[in-house]
XYZ file of C-alpha atoms in Angstrom:
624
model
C 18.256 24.832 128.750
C 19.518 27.615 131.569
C 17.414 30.368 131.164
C 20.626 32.682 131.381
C 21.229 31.100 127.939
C 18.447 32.420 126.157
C 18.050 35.351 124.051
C 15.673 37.883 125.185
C 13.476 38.693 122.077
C 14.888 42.419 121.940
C 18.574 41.185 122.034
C 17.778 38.115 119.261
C 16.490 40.707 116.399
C 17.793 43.836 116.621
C 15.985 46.962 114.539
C 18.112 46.473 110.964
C 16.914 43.107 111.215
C 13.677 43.873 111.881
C 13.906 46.552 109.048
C 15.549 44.077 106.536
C 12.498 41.669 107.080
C 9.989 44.280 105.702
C 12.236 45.020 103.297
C 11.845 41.229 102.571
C 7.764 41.067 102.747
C 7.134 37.497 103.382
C 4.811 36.202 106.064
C 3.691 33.222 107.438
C 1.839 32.112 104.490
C 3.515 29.656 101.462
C 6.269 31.568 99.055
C 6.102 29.588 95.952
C 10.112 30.578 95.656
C 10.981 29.631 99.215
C 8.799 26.361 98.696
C 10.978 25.474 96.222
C 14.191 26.190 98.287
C 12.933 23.777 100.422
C 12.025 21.210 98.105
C 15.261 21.204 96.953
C 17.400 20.966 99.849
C 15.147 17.694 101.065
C 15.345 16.601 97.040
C 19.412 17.054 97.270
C 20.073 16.343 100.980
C 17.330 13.187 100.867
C 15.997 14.865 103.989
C 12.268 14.229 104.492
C 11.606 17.709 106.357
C 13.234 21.311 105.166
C 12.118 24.827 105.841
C 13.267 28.166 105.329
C 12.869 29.946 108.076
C 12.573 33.530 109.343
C 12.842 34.985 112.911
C 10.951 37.712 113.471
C 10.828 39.391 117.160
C 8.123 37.265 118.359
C 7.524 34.026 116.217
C 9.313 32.233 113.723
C 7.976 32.355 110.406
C 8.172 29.416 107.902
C 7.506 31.144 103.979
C 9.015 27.901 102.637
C 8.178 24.355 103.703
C 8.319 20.767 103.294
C 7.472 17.970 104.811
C 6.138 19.863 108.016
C 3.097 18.392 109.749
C -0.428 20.135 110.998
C -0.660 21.493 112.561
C 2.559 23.899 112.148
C 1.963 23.101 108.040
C -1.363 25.518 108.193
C 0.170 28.053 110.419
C 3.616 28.304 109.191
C 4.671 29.774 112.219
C 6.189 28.823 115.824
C 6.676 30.121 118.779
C 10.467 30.878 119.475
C 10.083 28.091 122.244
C 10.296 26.056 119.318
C 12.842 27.604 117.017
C 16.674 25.935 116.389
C 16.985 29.214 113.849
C 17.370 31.336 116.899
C 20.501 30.129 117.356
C 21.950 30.538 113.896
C 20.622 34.107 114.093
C 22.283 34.168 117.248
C 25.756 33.471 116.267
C 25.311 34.000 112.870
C 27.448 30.986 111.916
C 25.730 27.281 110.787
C 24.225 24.803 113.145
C 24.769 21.538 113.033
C 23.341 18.711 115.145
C 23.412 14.961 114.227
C 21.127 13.592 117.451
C 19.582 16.629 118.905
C 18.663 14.039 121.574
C 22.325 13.469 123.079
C 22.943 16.845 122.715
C 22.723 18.591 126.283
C 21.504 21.986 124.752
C 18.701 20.484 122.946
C 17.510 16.780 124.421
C 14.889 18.231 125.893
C 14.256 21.442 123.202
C 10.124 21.605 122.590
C 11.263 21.654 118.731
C 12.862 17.942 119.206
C 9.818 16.597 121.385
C 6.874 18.228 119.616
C 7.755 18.157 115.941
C 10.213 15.121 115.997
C 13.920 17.068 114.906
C 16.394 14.540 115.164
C 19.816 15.739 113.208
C 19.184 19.269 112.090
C 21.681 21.304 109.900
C 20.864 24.734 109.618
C 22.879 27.750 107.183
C 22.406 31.242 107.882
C 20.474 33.266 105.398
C 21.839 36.833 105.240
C 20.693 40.303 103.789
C 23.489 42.506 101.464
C 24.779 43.846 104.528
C 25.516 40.118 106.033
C 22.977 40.648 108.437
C 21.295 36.937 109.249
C 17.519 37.348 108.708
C 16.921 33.195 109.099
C 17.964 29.953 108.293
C 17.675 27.462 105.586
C 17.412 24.595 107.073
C 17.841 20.093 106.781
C 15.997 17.895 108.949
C 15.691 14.113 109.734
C 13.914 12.216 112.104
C 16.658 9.966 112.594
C 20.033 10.609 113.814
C 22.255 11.692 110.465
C 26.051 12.376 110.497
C 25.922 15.231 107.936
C 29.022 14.607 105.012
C 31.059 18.051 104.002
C 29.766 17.399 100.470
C 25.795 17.753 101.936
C 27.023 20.320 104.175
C 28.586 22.085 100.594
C 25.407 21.932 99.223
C 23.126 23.054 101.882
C 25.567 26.008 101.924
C 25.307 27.101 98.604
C 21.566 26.288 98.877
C 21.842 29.045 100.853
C 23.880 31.107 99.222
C 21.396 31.403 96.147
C 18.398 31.785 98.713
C 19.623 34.322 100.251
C 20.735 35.807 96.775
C 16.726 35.674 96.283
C 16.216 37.270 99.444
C 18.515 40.366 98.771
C 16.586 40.746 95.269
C 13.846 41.197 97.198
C 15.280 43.481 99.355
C 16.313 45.144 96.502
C 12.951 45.338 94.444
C 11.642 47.512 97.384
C 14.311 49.218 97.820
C 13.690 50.287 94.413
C 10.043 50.839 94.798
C 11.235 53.139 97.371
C 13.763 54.867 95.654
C 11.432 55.773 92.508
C 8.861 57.339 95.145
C 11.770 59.326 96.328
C 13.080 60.624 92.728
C 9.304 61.287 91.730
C 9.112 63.603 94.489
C 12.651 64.740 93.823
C 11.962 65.601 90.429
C 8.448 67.389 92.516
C 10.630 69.504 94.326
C 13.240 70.511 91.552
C 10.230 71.675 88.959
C 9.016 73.885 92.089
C 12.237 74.929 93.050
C 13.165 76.045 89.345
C 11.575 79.382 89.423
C 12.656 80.521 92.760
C 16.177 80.688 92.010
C 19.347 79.459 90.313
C 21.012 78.276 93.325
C 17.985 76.218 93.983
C 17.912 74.819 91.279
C 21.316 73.569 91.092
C 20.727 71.911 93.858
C 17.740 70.013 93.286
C 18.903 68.515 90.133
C 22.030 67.386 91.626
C 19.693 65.918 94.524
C 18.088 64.718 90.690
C 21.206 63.079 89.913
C 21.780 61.434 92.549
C 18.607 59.616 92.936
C 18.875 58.965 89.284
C 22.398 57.585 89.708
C 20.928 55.513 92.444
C 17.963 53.970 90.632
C 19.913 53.055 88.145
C 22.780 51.322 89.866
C 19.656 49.159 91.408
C 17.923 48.598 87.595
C 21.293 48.171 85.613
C 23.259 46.164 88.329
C 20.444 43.849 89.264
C 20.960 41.627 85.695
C 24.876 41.368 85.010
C 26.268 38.090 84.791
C 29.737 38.936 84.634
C 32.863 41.095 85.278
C 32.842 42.505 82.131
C 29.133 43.314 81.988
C 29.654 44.992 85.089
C 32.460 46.613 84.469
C 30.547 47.874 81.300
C 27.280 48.936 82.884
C 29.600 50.815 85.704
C 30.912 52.821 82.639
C 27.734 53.978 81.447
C 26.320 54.826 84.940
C 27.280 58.269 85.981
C 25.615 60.999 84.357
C 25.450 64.355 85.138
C 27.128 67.473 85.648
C 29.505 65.821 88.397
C 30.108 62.627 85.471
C 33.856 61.308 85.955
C 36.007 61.436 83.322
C 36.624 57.181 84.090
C 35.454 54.479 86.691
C 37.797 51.829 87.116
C 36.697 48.602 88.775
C 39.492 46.585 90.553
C 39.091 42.853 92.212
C 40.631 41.524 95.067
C 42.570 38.744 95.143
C 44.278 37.917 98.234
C 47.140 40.292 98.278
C 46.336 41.393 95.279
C 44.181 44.175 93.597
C 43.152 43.235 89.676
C 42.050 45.584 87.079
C 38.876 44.657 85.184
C 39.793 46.493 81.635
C 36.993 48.295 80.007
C 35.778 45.804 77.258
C 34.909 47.909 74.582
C 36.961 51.352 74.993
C 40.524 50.532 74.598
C 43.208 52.363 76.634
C 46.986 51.071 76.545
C 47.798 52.888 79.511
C 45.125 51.057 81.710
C 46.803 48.162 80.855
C 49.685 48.628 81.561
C 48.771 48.284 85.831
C 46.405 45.265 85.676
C 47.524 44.216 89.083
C 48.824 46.059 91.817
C 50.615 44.521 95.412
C 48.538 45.276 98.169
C 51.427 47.313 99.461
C 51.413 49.309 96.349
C 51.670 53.225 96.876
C 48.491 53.895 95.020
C 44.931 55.426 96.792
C 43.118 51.923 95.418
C 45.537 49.953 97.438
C 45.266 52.233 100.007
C 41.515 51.995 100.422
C 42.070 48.419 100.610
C 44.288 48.069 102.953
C 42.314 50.356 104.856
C 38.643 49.476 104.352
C 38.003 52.662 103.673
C 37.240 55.510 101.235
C 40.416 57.399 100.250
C 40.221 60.962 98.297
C 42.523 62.575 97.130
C 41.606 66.369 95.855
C 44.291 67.093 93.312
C 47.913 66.489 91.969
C 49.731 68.539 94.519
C 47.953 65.491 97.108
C 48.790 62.458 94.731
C 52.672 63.592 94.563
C 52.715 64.551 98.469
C 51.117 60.795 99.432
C 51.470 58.736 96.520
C 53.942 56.482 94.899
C 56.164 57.878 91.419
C 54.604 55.068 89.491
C 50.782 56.157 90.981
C 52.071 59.702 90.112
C 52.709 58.474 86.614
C 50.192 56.170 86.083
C 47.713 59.143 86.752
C 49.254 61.506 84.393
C 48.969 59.187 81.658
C 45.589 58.576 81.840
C 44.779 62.259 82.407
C 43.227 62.240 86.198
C 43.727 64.991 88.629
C 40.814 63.841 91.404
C 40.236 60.382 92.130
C 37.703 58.892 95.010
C 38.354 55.115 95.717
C 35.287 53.436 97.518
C 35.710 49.664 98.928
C 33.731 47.306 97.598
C 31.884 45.013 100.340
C 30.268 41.613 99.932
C 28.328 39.811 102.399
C 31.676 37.554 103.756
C 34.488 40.087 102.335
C 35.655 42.803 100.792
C 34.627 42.566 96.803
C 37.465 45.079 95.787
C 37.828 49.107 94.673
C 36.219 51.171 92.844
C 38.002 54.031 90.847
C 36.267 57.257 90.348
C 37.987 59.992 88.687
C 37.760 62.907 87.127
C 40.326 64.738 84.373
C 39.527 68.860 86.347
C 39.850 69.236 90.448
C 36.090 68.077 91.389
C 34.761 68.722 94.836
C 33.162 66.075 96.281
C 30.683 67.014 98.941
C 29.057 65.185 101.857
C 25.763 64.352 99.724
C 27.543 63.398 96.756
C 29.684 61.155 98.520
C 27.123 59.667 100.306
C 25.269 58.752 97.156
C 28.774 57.550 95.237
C 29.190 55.193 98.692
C 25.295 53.744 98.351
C 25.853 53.635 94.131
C 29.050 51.230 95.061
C 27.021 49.280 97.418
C 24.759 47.982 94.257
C 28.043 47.364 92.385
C 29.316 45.126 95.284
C 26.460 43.353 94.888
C 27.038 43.061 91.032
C 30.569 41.969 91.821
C 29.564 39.605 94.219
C 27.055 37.883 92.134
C 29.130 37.803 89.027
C 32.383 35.957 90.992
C 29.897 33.983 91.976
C 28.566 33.206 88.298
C 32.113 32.910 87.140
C 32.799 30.384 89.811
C 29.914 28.077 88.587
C 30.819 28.392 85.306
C 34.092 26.956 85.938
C 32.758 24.327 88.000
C 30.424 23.372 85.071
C 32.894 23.728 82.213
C 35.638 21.440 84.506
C 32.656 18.653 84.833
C 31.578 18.729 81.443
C 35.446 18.432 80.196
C 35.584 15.310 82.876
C 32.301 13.960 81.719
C 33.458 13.809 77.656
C 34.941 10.318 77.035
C 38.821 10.076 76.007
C 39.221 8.298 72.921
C 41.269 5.098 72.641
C 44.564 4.575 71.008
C 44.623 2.833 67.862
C 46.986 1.591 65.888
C 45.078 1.878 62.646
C 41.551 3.406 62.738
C 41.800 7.087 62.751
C 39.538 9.234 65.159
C 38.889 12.667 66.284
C 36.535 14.346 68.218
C 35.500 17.700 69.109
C 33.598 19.399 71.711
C 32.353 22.987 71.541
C 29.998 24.284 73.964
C 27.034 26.230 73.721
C 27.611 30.148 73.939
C 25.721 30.574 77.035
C 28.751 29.422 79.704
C 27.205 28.159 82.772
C 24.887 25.784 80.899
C 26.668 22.467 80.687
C 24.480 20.136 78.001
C 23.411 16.614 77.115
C 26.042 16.375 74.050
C 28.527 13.718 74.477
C 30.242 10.947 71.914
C 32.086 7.754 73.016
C 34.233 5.291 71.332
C 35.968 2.180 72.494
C 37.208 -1.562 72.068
C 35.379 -4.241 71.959
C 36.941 -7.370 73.388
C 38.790 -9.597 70.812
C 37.906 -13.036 70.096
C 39.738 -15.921 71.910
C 40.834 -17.309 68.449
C 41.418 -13.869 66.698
C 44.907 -12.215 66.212
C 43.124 -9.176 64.220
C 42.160 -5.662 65.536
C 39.236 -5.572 67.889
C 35.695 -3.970 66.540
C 35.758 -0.410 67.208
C 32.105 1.172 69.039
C 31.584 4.554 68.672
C 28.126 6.500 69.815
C 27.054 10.117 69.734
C 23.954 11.582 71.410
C 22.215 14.361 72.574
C 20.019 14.050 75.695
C 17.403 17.250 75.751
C 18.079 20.058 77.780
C 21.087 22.658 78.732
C 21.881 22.403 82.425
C 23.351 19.616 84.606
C 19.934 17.581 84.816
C 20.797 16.774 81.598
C 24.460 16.292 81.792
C 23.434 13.767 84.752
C 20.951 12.138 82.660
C 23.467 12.060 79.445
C 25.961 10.270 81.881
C 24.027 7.532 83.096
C 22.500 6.915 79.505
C 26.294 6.786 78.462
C 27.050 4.384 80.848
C 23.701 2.314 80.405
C 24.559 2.018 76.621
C 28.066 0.973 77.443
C 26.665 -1.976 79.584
C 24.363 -3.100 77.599
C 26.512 -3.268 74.932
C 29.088 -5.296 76.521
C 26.217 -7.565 77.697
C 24.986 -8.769 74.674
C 27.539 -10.753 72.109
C 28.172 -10.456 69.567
C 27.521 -6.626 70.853
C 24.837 -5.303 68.230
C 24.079 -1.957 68.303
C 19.952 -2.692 67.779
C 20.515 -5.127 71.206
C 21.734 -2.949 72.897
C 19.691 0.276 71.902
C 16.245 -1.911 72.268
C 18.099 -3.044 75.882
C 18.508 0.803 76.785
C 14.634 1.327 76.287
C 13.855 -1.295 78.297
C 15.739 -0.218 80.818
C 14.832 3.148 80.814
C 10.967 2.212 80.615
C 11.838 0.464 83.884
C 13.402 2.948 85.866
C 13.286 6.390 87.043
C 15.895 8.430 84.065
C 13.769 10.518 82.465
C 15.185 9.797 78.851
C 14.660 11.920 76.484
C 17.002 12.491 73.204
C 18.804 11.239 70.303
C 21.733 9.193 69.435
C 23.345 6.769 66.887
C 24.753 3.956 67.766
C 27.397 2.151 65.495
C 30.378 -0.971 65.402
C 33.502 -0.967 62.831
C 34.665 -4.794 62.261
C 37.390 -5.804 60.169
C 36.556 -8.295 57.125
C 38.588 -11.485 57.709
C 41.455 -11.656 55.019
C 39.878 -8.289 53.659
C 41.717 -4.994 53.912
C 37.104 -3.688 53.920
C 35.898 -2.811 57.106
C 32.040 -3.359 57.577
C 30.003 -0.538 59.331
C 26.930 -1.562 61.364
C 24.810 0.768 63.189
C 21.045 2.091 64.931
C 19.902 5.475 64.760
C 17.665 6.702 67.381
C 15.872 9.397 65.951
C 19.819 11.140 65.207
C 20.445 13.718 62.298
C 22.001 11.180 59.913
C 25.790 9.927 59.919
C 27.919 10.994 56.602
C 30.197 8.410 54.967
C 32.431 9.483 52.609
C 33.929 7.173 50.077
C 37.658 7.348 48.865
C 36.816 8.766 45.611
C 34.794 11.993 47.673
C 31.491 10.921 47.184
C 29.267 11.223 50.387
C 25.993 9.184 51.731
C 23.569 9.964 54.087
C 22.813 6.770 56.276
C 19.157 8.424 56.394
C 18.205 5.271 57.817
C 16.362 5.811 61.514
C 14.094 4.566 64.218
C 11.665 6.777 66.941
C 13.852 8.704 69.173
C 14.983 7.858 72.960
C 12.033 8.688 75.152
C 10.826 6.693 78.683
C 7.464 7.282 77.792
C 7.465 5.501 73.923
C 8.070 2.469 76.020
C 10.873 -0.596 74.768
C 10.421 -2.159 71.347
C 12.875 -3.762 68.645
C 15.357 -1.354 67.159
C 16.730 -2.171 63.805
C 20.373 -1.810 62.443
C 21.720 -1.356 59.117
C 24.874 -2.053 56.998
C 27.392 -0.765 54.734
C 30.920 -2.034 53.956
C 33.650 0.262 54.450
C 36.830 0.566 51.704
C 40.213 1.400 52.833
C 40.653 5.110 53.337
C 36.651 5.461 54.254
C 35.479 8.221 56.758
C 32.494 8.149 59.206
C 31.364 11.457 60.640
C 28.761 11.509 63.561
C 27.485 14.946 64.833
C 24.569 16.731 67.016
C 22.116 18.539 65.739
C 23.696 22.262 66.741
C 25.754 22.145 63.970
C 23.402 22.259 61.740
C 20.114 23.317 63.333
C 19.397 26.957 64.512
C 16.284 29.696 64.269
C 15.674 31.181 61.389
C 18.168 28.258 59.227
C 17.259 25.768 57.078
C 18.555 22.512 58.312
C 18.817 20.476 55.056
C 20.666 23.345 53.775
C 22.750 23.037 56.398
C 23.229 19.608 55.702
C 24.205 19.796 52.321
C 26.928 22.431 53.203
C 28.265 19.977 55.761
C 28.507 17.173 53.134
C 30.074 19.748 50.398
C 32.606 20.601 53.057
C 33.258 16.681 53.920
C 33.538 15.928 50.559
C 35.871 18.154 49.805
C 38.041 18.247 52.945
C 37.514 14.470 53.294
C 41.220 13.443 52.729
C 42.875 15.939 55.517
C 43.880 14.946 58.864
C 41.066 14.647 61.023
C 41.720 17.105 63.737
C 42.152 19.618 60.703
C 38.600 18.137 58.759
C 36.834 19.076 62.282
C 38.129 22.127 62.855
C 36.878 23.360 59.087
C 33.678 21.774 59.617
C 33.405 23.218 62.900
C 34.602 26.835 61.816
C 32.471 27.089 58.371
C 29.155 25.597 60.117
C 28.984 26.482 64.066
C 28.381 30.225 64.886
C 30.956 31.551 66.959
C 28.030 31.816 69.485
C 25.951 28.691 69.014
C 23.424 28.192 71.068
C 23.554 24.776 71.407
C 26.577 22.256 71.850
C 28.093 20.489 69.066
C 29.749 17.464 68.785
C 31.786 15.678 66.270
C 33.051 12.163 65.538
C 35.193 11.233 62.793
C 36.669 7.653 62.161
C 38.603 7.064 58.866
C 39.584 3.098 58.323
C 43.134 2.280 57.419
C 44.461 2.974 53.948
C 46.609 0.058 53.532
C 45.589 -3.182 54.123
C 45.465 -5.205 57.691
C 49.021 -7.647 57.987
């Protein structure tokens, strides 16, 4: 490479950087966190080599590893001969190679001929301020075209790395600030008994600090709008406190008012969004990037909008200070801080207000974040739950209600479908129907839950005359065999008409599932308490059994996971025997309607685990 192409050292890392990386405190010596970045980008990009890597002004250091040989494993470091992260801290944007060795700039790079960097895709890891610190990086010895969907991932890899990075950041920041407030509140307790103005002063210094430390304690564990907007409520304190602190969110052109969850004012709802070309000082400081004050009425009339004129009298403000939110990429949004008598806001105070709305950007930041994972999670789970056939007898419903905590997605599921007809039968097909629960809340087990689904649905269809034992005891085989960690519960069940019958017969295999309620015409309910070992890789394959009853016209089959009736501090037979009070006397209603009670008398509003619910009810009149 041209040596007029290279960075000097001094122009590569410049002082904030340099300052951030303290901040940061790792070395060249194994992070078990930044490991485990980089096991997980070679575990989701099938890479055999990752690293997260750091430049400092003289070496690159490697905190997180894998698949690095000696002898750059023991030191990890290199010398910035050998670095590709340069170049992402460089121009701060991704890097992405897929043959370093037809690539002019690099053929002949030391880090493609001494550690053997073929394709190399590295994203830039960045501090609150956006500030790129390092890279998290892919590598393969082979030439790779990297897909957008890898690229997606390494990206939000990065993303939540460097999330990890700025907590860091932020834990000594906070180390930092408390040394500064203890000898704050030093300097007050002296300062009290020389005089009055002194003292004043030092305990606003006081508050100040205080305000600080706790935007960086009460900020640093939201997981949402509204527990932001709630914490940024009860933040200010002091003589200075506003009389409100309104958080708005950006949205294009668009500025969106996060109402105050638990205080209810009418006239903050009536502006929940306001045009970016609204005459109001949030708007302003938006379209700006800046912070906008505005000292008193006489200043709101004089610059302002009627409505913004209005809006402010209703709610009682006379000075309001709007600070712009910044994120990493963008800016976050405004914050609102007002107070109900003329407030001065001086140089210190405003420079502590600016740093206070720093820690809520961050908050911001990470809750959008949060709230666009959770809606990736809840959109998969709702494509991952099985839509039930049409029938033109059996009845069945399902529900679905997830667990309370929103970005989990679980292992619940339930299935039901046709079986094929006989070549000599003009009767309705046997119905299958299944409901499980594969252990765990997150999407390991949603991926496991779908392959077991689809397993269950093969083997099934494999094996006339397609009996649910078969094809449970051909599930464990499989699953002994190869590498889905299986672990769970589920019943597994087949409706047949009787020939010339207007009975239906039931026949099913429990895997270790709290047991399936029939209910009877005349109300009564049984307990199919019937059961083998539950679904686990490890118990190895063996011969399920299944079991029989005959089903009268009118008959209903519920199926259901274990959070409905299991929770701390509940007895789960008691629980049980509510559920089968409730089915017996609810029985006869529409089946949407008979889930919905069950669901609404049994489930907390906040379960902590999903539930699921299958009901079948065979035909009341008899088959033609």
């Amino acid at each position: 490479m041209p040596e007029q192409g290279r960075e000097s050292e001094a122009d590569l890392i410049s002082i904030a950087q340099q300052q951030a990386l303290r901040w940061v405190g790792l070395t060249a010596a194994s992070d078990t966190g930044m490991d485990r970045f980089a096991r997980l980008v070679s575990r989701v990009l099938r890479v055999p080599m990752a690293f997260v890597s750091l430049v400092e002004a003289d070496r690159q250091i490697l905190p997180g590893i894998f698949g690095l040989t000696e002898p750059w494993a023991g030191r990890r470091a290199l010398p910035l001969s050998h670095s590709l992260c340069r170049y992402v801290i460089a121009s701060g944007q991704p890097l992405v190679v897929p043959d370093a060795r037809a690539d002019q700039r690099l053929s002949t790079h030391p880090a493609v001929t001494d550690l053997g960097i073929t394709a190399y895709a590295g994203m830039p890891l960045t501090d609150a301020d956006g500030l790129v610190l390092g890279s998290l990086c892919a590598i393969d010895h082979q030439p790779r075209t990297w897909g957008p969907g890898e690229l997606s991932d390494l990206e939000d890899l990065a993303a939540a790395c460097s999330a990890e990075l700025r907590l860091r950041i932020l834990s000594a920041q906070n180390r930092s600030a408390q040394q500064v407030l203890e000898t704050a509140r030093a300097a007050a307790e002296e300062a009290r008994s020389d005089a009055q103005r002194l003292e004043q002063q030092a305990q606003a210094g006081l508050d100040h600090a205080e305000l600080l430390l706790r935007a960086s304690e009460e900020l640093a564990q939201t997981s949402g709008l509204e527990d932001v907007r709630r914490r940024v409520r009860d933040l200010f304190v002091g003589a200075g406190k506003p009389s409100y602190v309104g958080l708005l969110v950006a949205d294009k052109d668009e500025l969106h008012r996060v109402p105050d969850p638990d205080i209810e004012r009418s006239v903050e709802r009536e502006v929940l969004t306001l045009s970016v070309d609204a005459a109001f000082p949030s708007t302003q400081a938006m379209r700006e990037r800046r912070a906008v004050f505005v000292p008193d009425r006489e200043a709101l009339v004089a610059g302002y909008s009627p409505e913004a004129v209005g809006f402010f009298d209703r709610m009682g403000f006379t000075t309001v200070l709007c600070l712009p939110l910044w994120g990493s990429r963008a800016l976050l949004g405004v914050l609102a801080i007002c107070w109900a008598k003329r407030h001065e806001v001086g140089v210190t105070e405003r420079a502590t207000l600016t740093a206070a709305s720093g820690y809520i950007a961050q908050a911001v930041e990470r809750a959008l974040y949060l709230d666009e994972r959770i809606s990736v999670a809840r959109q998969l789970q709702a494509a991952m739950l099985t839509d039930l056939p049409l029938t033109d007898g059996v009845e069945i419903n399902a529900l679905y209600q997830p667990a309370a905590d929103d970005h989990m997605i679980g292992g619940d599921w339930y299935d039901a479908y046709y079986l094929p007809r006989a070549p000599a039968s003009d009767g309705q097909s046997s119905l299958m129907v299944t409901v499980g629960d594969i252990t765990g809340h997150d999407m390991h087990a949603a991926t496991i839950m779908g392959q077991v689904r689809s397993m269950l649905r093969q083997a099934t269809l494999d094996h006339p005359p397609y009996s649910p034992a078969t094809a449970l005891t051909a599930l464990d085989a499989a699953c002994s065999v190869l590498p889905v960690e299986t672990s769970g519960t589920l019943v597994h069940a087949r409706l047949d008409p009787v020939d010339g019958s207007p009975d239906w017969k039931l026949t099913w295999s429990n895997a270790g599932h709290p047991p399936p309620l029939l209910r009877t015409p005349d109300g009564h309910v049984a307990q199919l308490v019937e059961h083998d070992v539950l679904l686990h890789r490890s118990l190895g394959p063996f011969d399920r059994t299944e079991h029989q009853r005959p089903l009268r016209p009118g008959s209903t089959l519920l199926l259901y996971t274990d959070g409905l009736v299991e929770r701390r501090d509940h007895d789960m037979d008691a629980a049980i025997a509510q559920l089968i009070a409730l089915l017996a006397r609810h029985g006869d209603r529409p089946l949407d309607e008979l889930l919905g009670r069950i669901n609404n008398r049994l489930a907390q509003p906040a379960p902590e685990d999903d539930v699921v619910l299958l009901a079948v009810r065979t035909p009341v009149v008899a088959r033609l």
